[in-house]
Coordinates of C-alpha atoms and ligand atoms in Angstrom, one line a residue:
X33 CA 57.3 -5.8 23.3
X34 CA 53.4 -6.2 23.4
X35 CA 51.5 -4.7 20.8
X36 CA 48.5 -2.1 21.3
X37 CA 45.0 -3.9 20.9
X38 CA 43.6 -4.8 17.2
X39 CA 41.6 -1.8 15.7
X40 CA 39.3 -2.1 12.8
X41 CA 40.6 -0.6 9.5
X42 CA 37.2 1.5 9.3
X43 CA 38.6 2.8 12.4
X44 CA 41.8 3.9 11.6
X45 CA 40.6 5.4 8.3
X46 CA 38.8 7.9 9.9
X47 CA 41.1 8.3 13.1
X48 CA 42.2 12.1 13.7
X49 CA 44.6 10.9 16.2
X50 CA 48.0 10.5 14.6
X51 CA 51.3 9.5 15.5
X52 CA 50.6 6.3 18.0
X53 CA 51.2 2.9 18.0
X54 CA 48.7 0.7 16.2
X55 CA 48.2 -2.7 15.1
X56 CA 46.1 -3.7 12.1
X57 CA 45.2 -7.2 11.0
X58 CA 43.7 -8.1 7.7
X59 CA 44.3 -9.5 4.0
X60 CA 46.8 -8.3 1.4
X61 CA 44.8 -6.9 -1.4
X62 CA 48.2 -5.9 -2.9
X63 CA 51.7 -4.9 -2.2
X64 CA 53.5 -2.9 -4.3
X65 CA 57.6 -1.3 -5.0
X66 CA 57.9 -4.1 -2.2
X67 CA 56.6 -1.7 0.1
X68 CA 53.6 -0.6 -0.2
X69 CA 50.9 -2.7 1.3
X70 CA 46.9 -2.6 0.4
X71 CA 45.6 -4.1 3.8
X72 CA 41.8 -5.0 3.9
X73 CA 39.9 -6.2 7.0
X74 CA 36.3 -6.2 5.8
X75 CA 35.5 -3.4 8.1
X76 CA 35.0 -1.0 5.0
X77 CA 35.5 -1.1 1.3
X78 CA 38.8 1.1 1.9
X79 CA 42.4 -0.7 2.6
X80 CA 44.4 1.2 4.8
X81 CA 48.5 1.5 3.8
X82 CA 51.2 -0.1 5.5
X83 CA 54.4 0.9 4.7
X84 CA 57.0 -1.5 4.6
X85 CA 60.9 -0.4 5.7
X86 CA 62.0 -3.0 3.5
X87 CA 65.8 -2.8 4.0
X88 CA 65.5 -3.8 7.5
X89 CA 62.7 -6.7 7.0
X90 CA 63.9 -9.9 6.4
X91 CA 63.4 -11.2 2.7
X92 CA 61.7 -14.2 3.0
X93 CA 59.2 -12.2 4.9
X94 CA 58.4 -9.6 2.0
X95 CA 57.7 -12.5 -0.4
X96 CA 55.1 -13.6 1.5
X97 CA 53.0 -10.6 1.3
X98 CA 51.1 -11.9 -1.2
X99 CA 47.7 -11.0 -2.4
X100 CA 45.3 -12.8 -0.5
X101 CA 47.6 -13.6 2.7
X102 CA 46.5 -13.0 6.3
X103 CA 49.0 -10.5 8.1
X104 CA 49.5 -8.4 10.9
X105 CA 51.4 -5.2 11.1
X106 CA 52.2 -2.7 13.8
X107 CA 53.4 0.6 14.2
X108 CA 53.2 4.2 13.7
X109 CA 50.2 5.7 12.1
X110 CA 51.0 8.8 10.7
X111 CA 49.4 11.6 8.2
X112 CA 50.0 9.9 4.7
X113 CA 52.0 12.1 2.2
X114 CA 50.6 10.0 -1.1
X115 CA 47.7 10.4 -2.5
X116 CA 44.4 8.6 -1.5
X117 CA 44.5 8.4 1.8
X118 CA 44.8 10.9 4.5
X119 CA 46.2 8.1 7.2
X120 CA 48.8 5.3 7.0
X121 CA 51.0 2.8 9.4
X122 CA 54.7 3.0 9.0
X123 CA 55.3 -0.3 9.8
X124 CA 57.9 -1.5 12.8
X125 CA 57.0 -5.0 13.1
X126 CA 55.1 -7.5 10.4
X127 CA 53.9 -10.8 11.1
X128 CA 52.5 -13.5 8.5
X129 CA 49.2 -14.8 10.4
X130 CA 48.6 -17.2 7.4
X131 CA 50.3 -17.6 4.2
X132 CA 48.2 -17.7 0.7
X133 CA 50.3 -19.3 -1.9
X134 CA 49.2 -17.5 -5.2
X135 CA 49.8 -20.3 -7.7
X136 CA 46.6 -22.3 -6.0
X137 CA 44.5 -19.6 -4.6
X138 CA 41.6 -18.7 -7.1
X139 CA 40.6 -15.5 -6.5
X140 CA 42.9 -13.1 -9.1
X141 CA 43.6 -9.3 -8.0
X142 CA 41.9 -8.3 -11.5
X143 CA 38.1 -8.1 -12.8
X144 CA 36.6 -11.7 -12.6
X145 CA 33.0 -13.1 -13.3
X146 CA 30.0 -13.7 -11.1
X147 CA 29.5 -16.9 -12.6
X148 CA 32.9 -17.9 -11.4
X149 CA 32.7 -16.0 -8.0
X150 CA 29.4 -18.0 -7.5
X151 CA 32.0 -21.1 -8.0
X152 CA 33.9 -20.0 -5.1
X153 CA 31.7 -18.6 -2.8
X154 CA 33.5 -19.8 0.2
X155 CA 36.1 -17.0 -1.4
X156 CA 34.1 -14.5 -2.9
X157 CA 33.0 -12.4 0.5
X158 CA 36.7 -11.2 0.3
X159 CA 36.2 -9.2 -3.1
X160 CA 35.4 -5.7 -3.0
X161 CA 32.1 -6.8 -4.9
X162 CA 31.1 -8.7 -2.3
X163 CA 32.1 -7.1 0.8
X164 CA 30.6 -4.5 -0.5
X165 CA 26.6 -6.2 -0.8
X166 CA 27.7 -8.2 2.4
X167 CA 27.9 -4.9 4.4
X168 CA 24.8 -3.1 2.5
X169 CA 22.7 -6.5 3.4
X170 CA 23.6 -5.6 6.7
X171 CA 22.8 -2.1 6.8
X172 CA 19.4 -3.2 5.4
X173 CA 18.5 -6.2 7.7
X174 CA 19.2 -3.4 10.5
X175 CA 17.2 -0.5 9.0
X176 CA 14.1 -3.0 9.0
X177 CA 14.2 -3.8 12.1
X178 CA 14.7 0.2 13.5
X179 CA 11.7 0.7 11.1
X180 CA 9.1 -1.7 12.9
X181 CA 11.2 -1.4 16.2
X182 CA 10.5 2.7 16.1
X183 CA 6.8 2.3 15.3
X184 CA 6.0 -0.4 18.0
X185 CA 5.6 -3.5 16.2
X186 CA 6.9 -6.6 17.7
X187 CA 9.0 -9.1 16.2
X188 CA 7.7 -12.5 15.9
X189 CA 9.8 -16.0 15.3
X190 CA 7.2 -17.7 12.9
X191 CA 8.1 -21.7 12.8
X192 CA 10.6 -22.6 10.1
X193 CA 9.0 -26.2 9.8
X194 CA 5.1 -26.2 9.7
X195 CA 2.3 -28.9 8.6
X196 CA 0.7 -26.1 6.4
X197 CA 0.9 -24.5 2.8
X198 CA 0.2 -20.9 3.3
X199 CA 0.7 -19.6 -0.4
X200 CA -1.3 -23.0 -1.3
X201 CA 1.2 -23.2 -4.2
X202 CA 2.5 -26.9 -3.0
X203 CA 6.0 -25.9 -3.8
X204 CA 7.4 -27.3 -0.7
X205 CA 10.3 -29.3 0.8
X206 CA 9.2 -32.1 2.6
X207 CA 10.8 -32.6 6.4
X208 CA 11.0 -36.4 7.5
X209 CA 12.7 -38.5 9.8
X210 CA 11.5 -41.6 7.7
X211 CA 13.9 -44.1 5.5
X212 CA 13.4 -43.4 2.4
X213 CA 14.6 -46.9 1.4
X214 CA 11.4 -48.6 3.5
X215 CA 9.5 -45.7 5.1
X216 CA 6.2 -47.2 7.0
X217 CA 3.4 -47.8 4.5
X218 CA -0.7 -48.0 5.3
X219 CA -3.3 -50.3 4.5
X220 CA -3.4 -48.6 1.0
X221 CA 0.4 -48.7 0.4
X222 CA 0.8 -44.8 0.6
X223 CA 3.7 -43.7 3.1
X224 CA 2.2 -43.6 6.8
X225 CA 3.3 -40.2 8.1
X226 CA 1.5 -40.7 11.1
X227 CA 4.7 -42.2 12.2
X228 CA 7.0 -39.7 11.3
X229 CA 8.6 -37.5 13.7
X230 CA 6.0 -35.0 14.0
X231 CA 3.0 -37.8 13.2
X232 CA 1.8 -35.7 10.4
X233 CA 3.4 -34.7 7.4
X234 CA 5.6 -31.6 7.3
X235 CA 7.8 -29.3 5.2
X236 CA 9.7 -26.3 5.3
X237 CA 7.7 -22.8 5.6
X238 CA 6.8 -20.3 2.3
X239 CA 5.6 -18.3 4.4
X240 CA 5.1 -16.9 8.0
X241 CA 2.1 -15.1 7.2
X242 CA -0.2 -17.4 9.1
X243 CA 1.6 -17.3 12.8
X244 CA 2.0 -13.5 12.0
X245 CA -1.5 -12.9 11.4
X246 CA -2.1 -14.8 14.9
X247 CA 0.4 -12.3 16.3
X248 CA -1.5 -9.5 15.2
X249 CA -4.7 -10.5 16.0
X250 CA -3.0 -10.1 19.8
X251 CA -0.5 -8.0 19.9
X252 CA -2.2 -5.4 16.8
X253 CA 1.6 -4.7 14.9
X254 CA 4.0 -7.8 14.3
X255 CA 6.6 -8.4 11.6
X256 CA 8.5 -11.5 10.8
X257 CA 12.3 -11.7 9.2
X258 CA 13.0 -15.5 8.5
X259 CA 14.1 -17.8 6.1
X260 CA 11.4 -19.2 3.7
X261 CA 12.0 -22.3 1.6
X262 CA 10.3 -22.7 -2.1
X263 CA 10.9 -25.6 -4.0
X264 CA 9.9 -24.0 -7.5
X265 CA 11.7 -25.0 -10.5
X266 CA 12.8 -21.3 -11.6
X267 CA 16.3 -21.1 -12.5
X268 CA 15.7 -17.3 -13.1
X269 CA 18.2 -14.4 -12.2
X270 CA 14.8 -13.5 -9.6
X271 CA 14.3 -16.9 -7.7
X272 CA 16.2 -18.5 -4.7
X273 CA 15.2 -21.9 -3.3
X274 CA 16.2 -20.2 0.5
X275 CA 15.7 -16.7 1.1
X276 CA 14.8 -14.3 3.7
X277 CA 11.4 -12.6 3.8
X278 CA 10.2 -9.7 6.0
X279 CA 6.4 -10.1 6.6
X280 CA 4.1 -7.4 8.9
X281 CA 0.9 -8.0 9.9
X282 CA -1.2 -5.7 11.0
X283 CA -4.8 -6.0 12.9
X284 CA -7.5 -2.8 11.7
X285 CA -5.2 -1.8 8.3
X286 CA -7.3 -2.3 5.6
X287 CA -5.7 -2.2 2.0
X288 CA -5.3 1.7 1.6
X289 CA -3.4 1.4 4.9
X290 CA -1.5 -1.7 3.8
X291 CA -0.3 0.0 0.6
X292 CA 1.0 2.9 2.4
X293 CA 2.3 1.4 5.2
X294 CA 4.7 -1.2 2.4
X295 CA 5.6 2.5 0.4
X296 CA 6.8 3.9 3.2
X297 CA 8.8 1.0 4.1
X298 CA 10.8 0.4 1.4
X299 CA 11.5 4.4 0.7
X300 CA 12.6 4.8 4.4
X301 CA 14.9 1.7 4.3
X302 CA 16.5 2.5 0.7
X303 CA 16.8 6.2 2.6
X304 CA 18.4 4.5 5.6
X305 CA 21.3 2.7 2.7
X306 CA 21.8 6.4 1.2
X307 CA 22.5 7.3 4.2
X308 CA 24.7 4.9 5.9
X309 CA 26.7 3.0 3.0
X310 CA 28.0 5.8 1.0
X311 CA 30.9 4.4 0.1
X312 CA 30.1 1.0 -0.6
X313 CA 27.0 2.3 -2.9
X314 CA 29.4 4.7 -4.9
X315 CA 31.2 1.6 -5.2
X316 CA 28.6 -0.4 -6.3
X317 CA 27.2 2.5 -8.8
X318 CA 30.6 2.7 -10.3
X319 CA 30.7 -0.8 -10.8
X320 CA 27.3 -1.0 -12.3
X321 CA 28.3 1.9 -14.5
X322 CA 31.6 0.1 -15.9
X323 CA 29.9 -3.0 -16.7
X324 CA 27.2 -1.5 -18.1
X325 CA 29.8 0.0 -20.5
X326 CA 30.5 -3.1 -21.7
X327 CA 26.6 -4.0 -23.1
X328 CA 24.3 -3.0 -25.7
X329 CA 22.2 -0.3 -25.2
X330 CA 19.5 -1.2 -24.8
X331 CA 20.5 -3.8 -22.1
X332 CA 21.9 -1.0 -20.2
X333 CA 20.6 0.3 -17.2
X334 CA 18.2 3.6 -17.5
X335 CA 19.9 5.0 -14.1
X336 CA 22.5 4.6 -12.7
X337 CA 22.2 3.0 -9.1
X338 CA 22.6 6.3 -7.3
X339 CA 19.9 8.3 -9.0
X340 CA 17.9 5.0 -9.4
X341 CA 17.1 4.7 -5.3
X342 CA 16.9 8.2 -5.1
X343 CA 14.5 8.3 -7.9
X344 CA 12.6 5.7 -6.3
X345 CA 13.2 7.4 -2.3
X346 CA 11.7 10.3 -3.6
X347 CA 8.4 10.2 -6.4
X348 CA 4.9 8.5 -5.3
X349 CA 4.3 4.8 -6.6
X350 CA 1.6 4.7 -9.1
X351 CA -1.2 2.9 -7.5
X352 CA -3.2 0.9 -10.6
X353 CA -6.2 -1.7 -10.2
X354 CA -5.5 -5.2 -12.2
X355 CA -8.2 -4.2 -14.4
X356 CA -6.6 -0.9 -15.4
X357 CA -3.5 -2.5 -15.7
X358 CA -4.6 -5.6 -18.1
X359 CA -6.1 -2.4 -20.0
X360 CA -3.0 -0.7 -20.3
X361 CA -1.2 -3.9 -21.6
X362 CA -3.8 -5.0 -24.1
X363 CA -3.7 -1.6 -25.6
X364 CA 0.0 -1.6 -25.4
X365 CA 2.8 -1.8 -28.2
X366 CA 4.3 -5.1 -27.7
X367 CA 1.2 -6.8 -26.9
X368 CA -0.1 -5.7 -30.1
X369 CA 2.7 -6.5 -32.1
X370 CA 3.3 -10.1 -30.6
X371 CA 6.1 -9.0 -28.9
X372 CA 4.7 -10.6 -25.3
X373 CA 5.7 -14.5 -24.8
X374 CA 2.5 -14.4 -23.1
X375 CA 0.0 -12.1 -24.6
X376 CA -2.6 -10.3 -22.9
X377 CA -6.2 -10.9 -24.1
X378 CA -8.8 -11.1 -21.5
X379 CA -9.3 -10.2 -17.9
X380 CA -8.6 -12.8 -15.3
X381 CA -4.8 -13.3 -17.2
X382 CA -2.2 -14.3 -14.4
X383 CA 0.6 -11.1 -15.0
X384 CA 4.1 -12.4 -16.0
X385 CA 7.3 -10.7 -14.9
X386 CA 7.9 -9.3 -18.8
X387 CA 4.3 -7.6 -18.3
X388 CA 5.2 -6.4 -14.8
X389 CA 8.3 -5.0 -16.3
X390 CA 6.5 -3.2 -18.9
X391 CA 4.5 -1.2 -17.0
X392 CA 7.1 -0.1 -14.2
X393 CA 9.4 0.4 -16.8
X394 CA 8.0 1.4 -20.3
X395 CA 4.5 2.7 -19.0
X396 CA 4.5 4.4 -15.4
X397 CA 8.4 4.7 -15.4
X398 CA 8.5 4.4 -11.6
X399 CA 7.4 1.8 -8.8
X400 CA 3.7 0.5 -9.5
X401 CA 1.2 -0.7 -6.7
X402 CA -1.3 -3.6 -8.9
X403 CA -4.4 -3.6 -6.1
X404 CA -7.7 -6.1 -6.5
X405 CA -6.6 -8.8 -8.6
X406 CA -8.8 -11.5 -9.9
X407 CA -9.7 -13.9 -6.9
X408 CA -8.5 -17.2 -9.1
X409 CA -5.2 -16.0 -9.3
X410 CA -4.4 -15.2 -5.7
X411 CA -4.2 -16.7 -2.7
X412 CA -7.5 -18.1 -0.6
X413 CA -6.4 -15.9 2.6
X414 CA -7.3 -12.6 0.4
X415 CA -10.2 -10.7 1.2
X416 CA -12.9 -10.9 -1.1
X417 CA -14.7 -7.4 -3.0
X418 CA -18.4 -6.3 -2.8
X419 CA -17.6 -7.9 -7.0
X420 CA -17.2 -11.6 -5.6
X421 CA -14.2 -11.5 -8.7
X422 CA -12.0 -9.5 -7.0
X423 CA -9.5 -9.6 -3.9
X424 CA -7.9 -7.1 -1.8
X425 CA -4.4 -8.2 -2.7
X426 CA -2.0 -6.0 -3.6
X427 CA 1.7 -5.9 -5.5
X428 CA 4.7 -3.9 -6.0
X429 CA 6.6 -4.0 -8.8
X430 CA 9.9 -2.5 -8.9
X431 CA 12.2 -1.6 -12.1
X432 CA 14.5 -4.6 -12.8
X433 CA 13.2 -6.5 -10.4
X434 CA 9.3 -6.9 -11.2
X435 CA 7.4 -8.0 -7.9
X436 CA 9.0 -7.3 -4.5
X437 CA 6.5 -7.5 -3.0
X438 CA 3.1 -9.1 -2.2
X439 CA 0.7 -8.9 0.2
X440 CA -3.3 -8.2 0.6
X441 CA -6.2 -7.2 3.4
X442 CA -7.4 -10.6 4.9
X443 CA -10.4 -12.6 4.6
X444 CA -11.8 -12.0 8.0
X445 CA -15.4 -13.3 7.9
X446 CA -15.5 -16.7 8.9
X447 CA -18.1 -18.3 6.6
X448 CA -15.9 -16.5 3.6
X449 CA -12.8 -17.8 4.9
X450 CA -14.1 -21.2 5.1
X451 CA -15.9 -21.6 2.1
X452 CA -12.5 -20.2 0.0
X453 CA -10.4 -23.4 1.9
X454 CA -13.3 -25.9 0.5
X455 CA -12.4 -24.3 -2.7
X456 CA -9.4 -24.4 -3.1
X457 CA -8.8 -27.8 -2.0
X458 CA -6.7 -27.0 1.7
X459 CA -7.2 -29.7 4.3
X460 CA -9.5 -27.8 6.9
X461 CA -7.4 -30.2 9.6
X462 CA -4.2 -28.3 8.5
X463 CA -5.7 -24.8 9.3
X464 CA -8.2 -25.0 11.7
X465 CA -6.1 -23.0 14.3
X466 CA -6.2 -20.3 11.6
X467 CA -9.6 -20.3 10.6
X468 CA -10.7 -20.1 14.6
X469 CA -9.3 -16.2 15.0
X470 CA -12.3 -15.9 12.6
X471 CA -14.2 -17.1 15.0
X472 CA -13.2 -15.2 18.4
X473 CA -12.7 -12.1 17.8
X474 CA -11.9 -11.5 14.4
X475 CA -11.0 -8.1 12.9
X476 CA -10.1 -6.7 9.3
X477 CA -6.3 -6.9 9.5
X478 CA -4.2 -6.7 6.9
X479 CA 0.2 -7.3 6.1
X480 CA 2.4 -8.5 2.8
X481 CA 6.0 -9.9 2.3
X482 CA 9.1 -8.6 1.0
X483 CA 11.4 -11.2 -1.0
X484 CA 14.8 -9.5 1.0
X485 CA 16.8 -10.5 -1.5
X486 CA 15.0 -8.5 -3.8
X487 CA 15.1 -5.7 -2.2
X488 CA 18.8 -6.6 -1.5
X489 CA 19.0 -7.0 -5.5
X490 CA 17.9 -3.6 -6.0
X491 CA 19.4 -1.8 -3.6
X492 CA 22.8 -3.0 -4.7
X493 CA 22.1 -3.5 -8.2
X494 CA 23.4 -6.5 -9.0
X495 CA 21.8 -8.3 -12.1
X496 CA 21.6 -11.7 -9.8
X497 CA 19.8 -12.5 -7.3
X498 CA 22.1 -15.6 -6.2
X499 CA 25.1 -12.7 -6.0
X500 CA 23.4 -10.9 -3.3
X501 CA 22.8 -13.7 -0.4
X502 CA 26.2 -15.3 0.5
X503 CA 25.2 -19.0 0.0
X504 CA 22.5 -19.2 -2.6
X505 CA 20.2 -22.4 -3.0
X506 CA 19.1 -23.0 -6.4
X507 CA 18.2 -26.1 -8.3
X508 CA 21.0 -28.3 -8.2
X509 CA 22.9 -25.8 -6.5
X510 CA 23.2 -26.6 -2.5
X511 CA 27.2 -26.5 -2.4
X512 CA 28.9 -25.1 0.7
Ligands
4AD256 O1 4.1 -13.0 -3.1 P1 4.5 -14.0 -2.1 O2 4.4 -15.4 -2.4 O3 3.6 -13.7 -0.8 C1 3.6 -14.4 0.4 O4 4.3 -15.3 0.7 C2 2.7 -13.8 1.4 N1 2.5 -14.8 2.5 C3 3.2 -12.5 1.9 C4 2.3 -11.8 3.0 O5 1.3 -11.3 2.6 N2 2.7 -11.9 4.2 O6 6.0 -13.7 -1.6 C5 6.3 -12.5 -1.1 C6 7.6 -11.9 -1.7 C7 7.5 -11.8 -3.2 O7 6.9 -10.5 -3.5 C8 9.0 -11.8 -3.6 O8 9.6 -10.5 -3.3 C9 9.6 -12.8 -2.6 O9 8.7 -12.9 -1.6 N3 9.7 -14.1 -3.2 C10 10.9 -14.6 -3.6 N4 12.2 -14.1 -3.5 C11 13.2 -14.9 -3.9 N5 13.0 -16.1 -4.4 C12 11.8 -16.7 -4.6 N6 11.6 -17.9 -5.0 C13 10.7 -15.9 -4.1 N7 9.3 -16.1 -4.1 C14 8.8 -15.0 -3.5
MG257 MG1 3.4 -12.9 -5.0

């Protein structure tokens, strides 16, 4: 007897058609009164319940439905009279697909830590946890690209290994083909990248700003979504070595344009999870509220996950100049009573994430947009003010998180642009393809980048960033 075709448990959850053959594949999240089975395929957070006749299965097969093994059942799914589910599958015919002996398998059917989930991250995508970020990261990495897609920007593939530094930070992984045990040398005894692959030296990108902003300066709206690479030293719940940043560039938006275009764009994409991940959101909320049971107070969450991205969906960012803002922290409460690591004296202070998260979260008590920070601080692309102290850069901090995002208007007069690479040091032979759009046809343009992981963190609210990208790269941290 052949079985009917495979369908998803999502499916069958919401299936009005009843009383038909079905088969169902998936994992045993638990079986229970040797007849009850939890079945989970991934498709959703919800297992769908097969019902075992267990006087007419054979033994052996019933003690092999353990939690964690791969089965398949088939048979009738009917109206469910228990509780909790409105469909189930009286089983006819079960087959073991792969067993999972429970005396070595790690994962436990019972609340386990992130720190050991992180351990087995080859296992941890089938926990509710993290099926549950899995399928929101998805619903996100789709509602960006319906955002730009519905408002005619185009997608470009910036290069993932580059000879430049965009962020100028020099926290980059070098790329080679060289020995490292005798590479080449010159005259001077340095390492002679001329005759590396590329014949220059190259690393991994920070950033695909640059290409974008050649993209733009064409095609007027482009957006990047690609894997950047920083090789910063922050072991911080905030920092990834490898993540994903989304980076639109756009030619005649100036920084008023820029700010609104990034507000809208993180409201309509935190709308677009609301929407479409209900039930793995509740989840996540409910889970957030449980554990925060378990803290202090005051390292508690002010709102819960639900009302938190509504909250944030809904209200206005505060827009604030760095100048205000430095004002606002010098005058504050912990800056006068020495409760800052880093206190805040004087104008032209870098901000630090525990300043950030003062003002988003003790001060404005929503989503603040920092505009015009000191030139010194920021990067050289920035356009500078009428001041000659100022650029056109902007942030956004978010609660919990501190910056999501960054971004600025460009420096689009030539003789500017070139005189901030002398400063700060870049190799004019690295950028000279950049710094000629200034010279045909240039145009005030502006774009920024959001960490998607952060915006990942926040939308799920998990307190980690390495528990919301399924293989995380941290300092010495590059298993699987
Ligand atoms: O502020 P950043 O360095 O800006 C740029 O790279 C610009 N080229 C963007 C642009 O204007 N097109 O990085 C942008 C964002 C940050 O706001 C943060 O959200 C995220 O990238 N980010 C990180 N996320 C995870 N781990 C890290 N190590 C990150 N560094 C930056
Ligand atoms: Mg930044």
């Amino acid at each position: 007897m052949s079985s009917p075709k495979r369908e998803k448990i999502a499916d069958l959850l919401k299936s009005q058609e009843v009383n038909r053959e079905v088969t169902a594949k998936g994992w045993v999240r638990a079986f229970r009164s040797n007849r009850f089975i939890a079945l989970n395929d991934g498709s959703t957070l919800h297992n769908v319940q097969a019902v075992v006749d267990y006087e007419n299965t054979d033994e052996d097969l019933l003690k092999r439905l353990t939690y964690g093994a791969a089965v398949s059942v088939f048979g009738q799914l009917v109206a469910s009279q228990g509780k909790g589910q409105s469909v189930e599958i009286q089983v006819s015919r079960l087959e073991i697909l792969g067993d999972c002996n429970p005396d070595d398998y790690p994962l436990q059917p019972k609340r386990q830590t992130m720190e050991f989930l992180r351990e087995n991250a080859h296992l941890r995508p089938r926990t509710n946890t993290f099926g549950a970020i899995l399928r929101v990261r998805h619903a996100l990495t789709f509602a960006i690209h319906k955002y730009f897609t519905d408002r005619g920007f185009y997608n470009i593939h910036s290069p993932i290994i580059t000879g430049s530094d965009a962020e100028g930070a020099g926290e980059m992984f070098r790329v080679t083909t060289l020995d490292p045990q005798n590479p080449p040398t010159t005259e001077t005894g340095a390492v002679d990248y001329s005759q590396d692959f590329f014949g220059k030296e190259t690393n991994l990108t920070v950033s695909g700003q640059l290409e974008a902003e050649l993209g733009a300066l064409a095609l007027s709206q482009v957006y990047t979504f690609g894997p950047t690479f920083r090789a910063e030293n922050s072991n911080t719940s905030r920092h990834l070595a490898e993540f994903w940043m989304i980076e639109p560039e756009v030619a005649f938006n100036d920084l008023t344009d820029n700010m609104d275009l990034a507000e809208d764009f993180l409201k309509e994409v935190i709308r677009y999870a609301l929407e479409h991940c209900v039930d793995d959101l509740q989840f996540l909320h409910d889970r957030q509220v449980q554990e925060d049971a378990r803290k202090p107070q005051n390292e508690r969450n002010p709102m819960p996950l639900l009302d938190k991205l509504k909250f944030v969906a809904e209200n206005e960012f505060a827009r604030v100049s760095y100048t205000e803002a430095v004002e606002v922290l010098r005058n504050s409460k912990p800056n006068k009573k020495k409760k800052f690591q880093y206190p805040v004296n004087e104008w032209g202070v870098d901000l630090q994430s525990e300043h950030e998260r003062f003002l988003v979260e003790k001060h404005y008590k929503k989503p603040v947009i920092l505009f015009d920070y000191p030139a010194k601080i920021k990067a050289f692309y920035m356009r500078l003010n009428e001041d000659e102290k100022t650029v056109r850069a902007m942030d956004i901090l978010f609660p919990g998180i501190g910056e999501i995002v960054g971004g600025s208007q460009r420096e689009e007069r030539y003789e500017v642009l070139r005189q901030k690479i002398q400063d700060f040091d870049i190799p004019e032979e690295s950028v000279w393809w950049y710094l000629d759009t200034r010279k045909f046809g240039t145009v005030p343009h502006s774009g920024f980048g959001l960490g998607f992981e952060r915006l990942v963190t926040f939308v799920t609210g998990m307190g980690n960033i390495r528990d919301v990208i399924p293989f995380p790269r941290t300092p010495q941290n590059a298993e699987f």
